[in-house]
Every structure is written in structure tokens, then in C-alpha cells.
Amino acid sequence: MSGVSLIEVDFVDADLSGANLSGANLYFVDLSGANLSGANLTLANLSNADLTGANLTSAKLNHADLSSVYLIGADLSNADLSNADLNYAAMSDANLTGAKLKHADVRNTDLRGLKLTGATMPDGSIHK
């Protein structure tokens, strides 16, 4: 599904594990509870998407547009979010253990209280 446009589509609880969605336009898509573990979402536009409770374990989200996305309670452990735009992302209760956030734009995003053990932070430091 690389490069496709799926604007305002409902994928609630869908199993998209390992899917290649690189460069896809998923603007305003409802992926709440979806399994996207190991999915390739490099350069995807997920702006304003609902990923509440989604499984994004080991997903490739580098250079993705995740601005104003809902990642509440999402599992992003070991996900690659390097160079991703997370500006205004809602991330309460998200798990970012071991995630790569190097050079990610986290302006206006509250990372306090999140599970960040072993995560590479935007400045390149490793969170303890």
C-alpha cells in the first residue's frame, strides 16, 4: 500500500502488522487499537490520525508526519521515530521504551510521565 491515500478511513482494530505503508497519506484515519507492529510508515502522513491504543512496536515511523496525532496508550516500544514530526501529539500513557526519537520534532508535545527507558531522545541522549 505504499504511496496510497486513505483519508478519513476507519481501520479500528485492524491487523496491519508488517504492512508497507511508506509514504501513505493517512490523514485523519482511525487506527485506534490497530496492530501496526513492524509496519513501515516511513514518510507517511498520519497527521490528525487516531492511533489510541495502537500497537506500533518496532514500527518504522522515521520522517513521518505525526503532528496532532492521538497516540494515547499506544505501544511505540522500539519504534523508529527519528526525524518524525510529533508537534502537538497527544501521547499520555504511551510506551516509548527503546524508541528512537533522534531529531524528532516534539515541540508542544508533553513527554513527561511516559515510559522512555532506553529511548534515544531528540538530542541524541539515551533516557535512563
mmCIF file of C-alpha atoms in Angstrom:
data_model
loop_
_atom_site.group_PDB
_atom_site.id
_atom_site.type_symbol
_atom_site.label_atom_id
_atom_site.label_comp_id
_atom_site.label_asym_id
_atom_site.label_seq_id
_atom_site.Cartn_x
_atom_site.Cartn_y
_atom_site.Cartn_z
ATOM 1 C CA MET A 1 0.000 0.000 0.000
ATOM 2 C CA SER A 2 2.989 2.253 -0.445
ATOM 3 C CA GLY A 3 2.143 5.810 -1.507
ATOM 4 C CA VAL A 4 -1.633 5.353 -1.244
ATOM 5 C CA SER A 5 -4.072 7.952 0.059
ATOM 6 C CA LEU A 6 -6.556 6.711 2.668
ATOM 7 C CA ILE A 7 -8.036 9.911 4.084
ATOM 8 C CA GLU A 8 -10.657 9.528 6.859
ATOM 9 C CA VAL A 9 -10.786 5.706 6.567
ATOM 10 C CA ASP A 10 -11.739 3.533 9.554
ATOM 11 C CA PHE A 11 -9.177 0.837 10.417
ATOM 12 C CA VAL A 12 -10.221 0.332 14.057
ATOM 13 C CA ASP A 13 -8.605 -2.847 15.451
ATOM 14 C CA ALA A 14 -7.203 -3.756 12.001
ATOM 15 C CA ASP A 15 -4.203 -6.079 11.744
ATOM 16 C CA LEU A 16 -1.674 -4.241 9.588
ATOM 17 C CA SER A 17 1.406 -5.770 11.203
ATOM 18 C CA GLY A 18 4.367 -5.703 8.847
ATOM 19 C CA ALA A 19 2.457 -3.662 6.236
ATOM 20 C CA ASN A 20 4.377 -1.372 3.893
ATOM 21 C CA LEU A 21 2.640 1.991 4.202
ATOM 22 C CA SER A 22 5.708 4.034 3.365
ATOM 23 C CA GLY A 23 4.708 7.454 2.050
ATOM 24 C CA ALA A 24 0.986 6.746 2.534
ATOM 25 C CA ASN A 25 -1.410 9.618 3.212
ATOM 26 C CA LEU A 26 -3.327 8.501 6.319
ATOM 27 C CA TYR A 27 -4.580 11.950 7.322
ATOM 28 C CA PHE A 28 -7.475 11.724 9.828
ATOM 29 C CA VAL A 29 -7.523 7.880 9.605
ATOM 30 C CA ASP A 30 -8.912 5.988 12.619
ATOM 31 C CA LEU A 31 -6.354 3.330 13.528
ATOM 32 C CA SER A 32 -7.317 3.073 17.192
ATOM 33 C CA GLY A 33 -6.480 -0.359 18.582
ATOM 34 C CA ALA A 34 -4.830 -1.374 15.283
ATOM 35 C CA ASN A 35 -1.831 -3.694 15.149
ATOM 36 C CA LEU A 36 0.895 -1.926 13.179
ATOM 37 C CA SER A 37 3.802 -3.761 14.770
ATOM 38 C CA GLY A 38 6.757 -3.873 12.393
ATOM 39 C CA ALA A 39 4.905 -1.763 9.818
ATOM 40 C CA ASN A 40 6.850 0.568 7.533
ATOM 41 C CA LEU A 41 5.313 4.039 7.849
ATOM 42 C CA THR A 42 8.411 5.949 6.736
ATOM 43 C CA LEU A 43 7.432 9.350 5.293
ATOM 44 C CA ALA A 44 3.731 8.621 5.917
ATOM 45 C CA ASN A 45 1.322 11.450 6.691
ATOM 46 C CA LEU A 46 -0.556 10.446 9.857
ATOM 47 C CA SER A 47 -1.428 13.997 10.837
ATOM 48 C CA ASN A 48 -4.585 14.123 12.981
ATOM 49 C CA ALA A 49 -4.910 10.313 12.870
ATOM 50 C CA ASP A 50 -6.280 8.392 15.861
ATOM 51 C CA LEU A 51 -3.809 5.744 16.988
ATOM 52 C CA THR A 52 -5.187 5.455 20.516
ATOM 53 C CA GLY A 53 -4.150 2.095 21.981
ATOM 54 C CA ALA A 54 -2.453 1.035 18.738
ATOM 55 C CA ASN A 55 0.433 -1.445 18.685
ATOM 56 C CA LEU A 56 3.329 0.235 16.876
ATOM 57 C CA THR A 57 6.058 -1.954 18.348
ATOM 58 C CA SER A 58 9.179 -1.810 16.153
ATOM 59 C CA ALA A 59 7.317 0.235 13.512
ATOM 60 C CA LYS A 60 9.319 2.446 11.164
ATOM 61 C CA LEU A 61 7.931 5.972 11.536
ATOM 62 C CA ASN A 62 11.056 7.893 10.582
ATOM 63 C CA HIS A 63 10.343 11.161 8.781
ATOM 64 C CA ALA A 64 6.580 10.581 9.309
ATOM 65 C CA ASP A 65 4.146 13.447 9.909
ATOM 66 C CA LEU A 66 2.564 12.650 13.272
ATOM 67 C CA SER A 67 1.523 16.204 14.070
ATOM 68 C CA SER A 68 -1.653 16.455 16.138
ATOM 69 C CA VAL A 69 -1.905 12.640 16.210
ATOM 70 C CA TYR A 70 -3.570 10.733 19.065
ATOM 71 C CA LEU A 71 -1.126 8.162 20.479
ATOM 72 C CA ILE A 72 -2.794 7.854 23.873
ATOM 73 C CA GLY A 73 -1.935 4.474 25.384
ATOM 74 C CA ALA A 74 -0.138 3.401 22.195
ATOM 75 C CA ASP A 75 2.786 0.972 22.318
ATOM 76 C CA LEU A 76 5.708 2.517 20.432
ATOM 77 C CA SER A 77 8.397 0.414 22.082
ATOM 78 C CA ASN A 78 11.461 0.055 19.850
ATOM 79 C CA ALA A 79 9.781 2.151 17.134
ATOM 80 C CA ASP A 80 11.915 4.357 14.897
ATOM 81 C CA LEU A 81 10.550 7.905 15.191
ATOM 82 C CA SER A 82 13.746 9.631 14.113
ATOM 83 C CA ASN A 83 13.108 12.897 12.282
ATOM 84 C CA ALA A 84 9.332 12.455 12.784
ATOM 85 C CA ASP A 85 7.061 15.456 13.324
ATOM 86 C CA LEU A 86 5.338 14.886 16.687
ATOM 87 C CA ASN A 87 4.346 18.511 17.159
ATOM 88 C CA TYR A 88 1.131 18.701 19.242
ATOM 89 C CA ALA A 89 0.877 14.896 19.510
ATOM 90 C CA ALA A 90 -1.303 13.587 22.368
ATOM 91 C CA MET A 91 0.796 10.839 23.937
ATOM 92 C CA SER A 92 -0.376 10.272 27.506
ATOM 93 C CA ASP A 93 0.221 6.699 28.722
ATOM 94 C CA ALA A 94 2.199 5.833 25.567
ATOM 95 C CA ASN A 95 5.069 3.347 25.814
ATOM 96 C CA LEU A 96 8.237 4.623 24.117
ATOM 97 C CA THR A 97 10.652 2.174 25.740
ATOM 98 C CA GLY A 98 13.681 1.809 23.464
ATOM 99 C CA ALA A 99 12.170 4.087 20.794
ATOM 100 C CA LYS A 100 14.388 6.180 18.538
ATOM 101 C CA LEU A 101 13.362 9.853 18.703
ATOM 102 C CA LYS A 102 16.607 11.379 17.423
ATOM 103 C CA HIS A 103 15.901 14.709 15.696
ATOM 104 C CA ALA A 104 12.135 14.247 16.188
ATOM 105 C CA ASP A 105 10.125 17.459 16.461
ATOM 106 C CA VAL A 106 8.449 17.234 19.877
ATOM 107 C CA ARG A 107 7.643 20.908 20.288
ATOM 108 C CA ASN A 108 4.308 21.356 22.050
ATOM 109 C CA THR A 109 4.264 17.647 22.976
ATOM 110 C CA ASP A 110 4.376 16.570 26.604
ATOM 111 C CA LEU A 111 6.763 13.636 27.083
ATOM 112 C CA ARG A 112 6.660 13.816 30.880
ATOM 113 C CA GLY A 113 5.448 10.665 32.588
ATOM 114 C CA LEU A 114 5.839 8.470 29.502
ATOM 115 C CA LYS A 115 7.714 5.156 29.503
ATOM 116 C CA LEU A 116 11.009 6.240 27.934
ATOM 117 C CA THR A 117 13.573 3.821 29.365
ATOM 118 C CA GLY A 118 16.334 3.281 26.809
ATOM 119 C CA ALA A 119 14.755 5.694 24.327
ATOM 120 C CA THR A 120 17.040 7.824 22.172
ATOM 121 C CA MET A 121 15.826 11.352 22.797
ATOM 122 C CA PRO A 122 15.624 14.141 20.152
ATOM 123 C CA ASP A 123 19.032 15.475 21.245
ATOM 124 C CA GLY A 124 20.629 12.015 20.843
ATOM 125 C CA SER A 125 20.888 11.240 24.557
ATOM 126 C CA ILE A 126 19.634 7.911 25.929
ATOM 127 C CA HIS A 127 16.867 8.194 28.532
ATOM 128 C CA LYS A 128 17.552 6.254 31.723
#
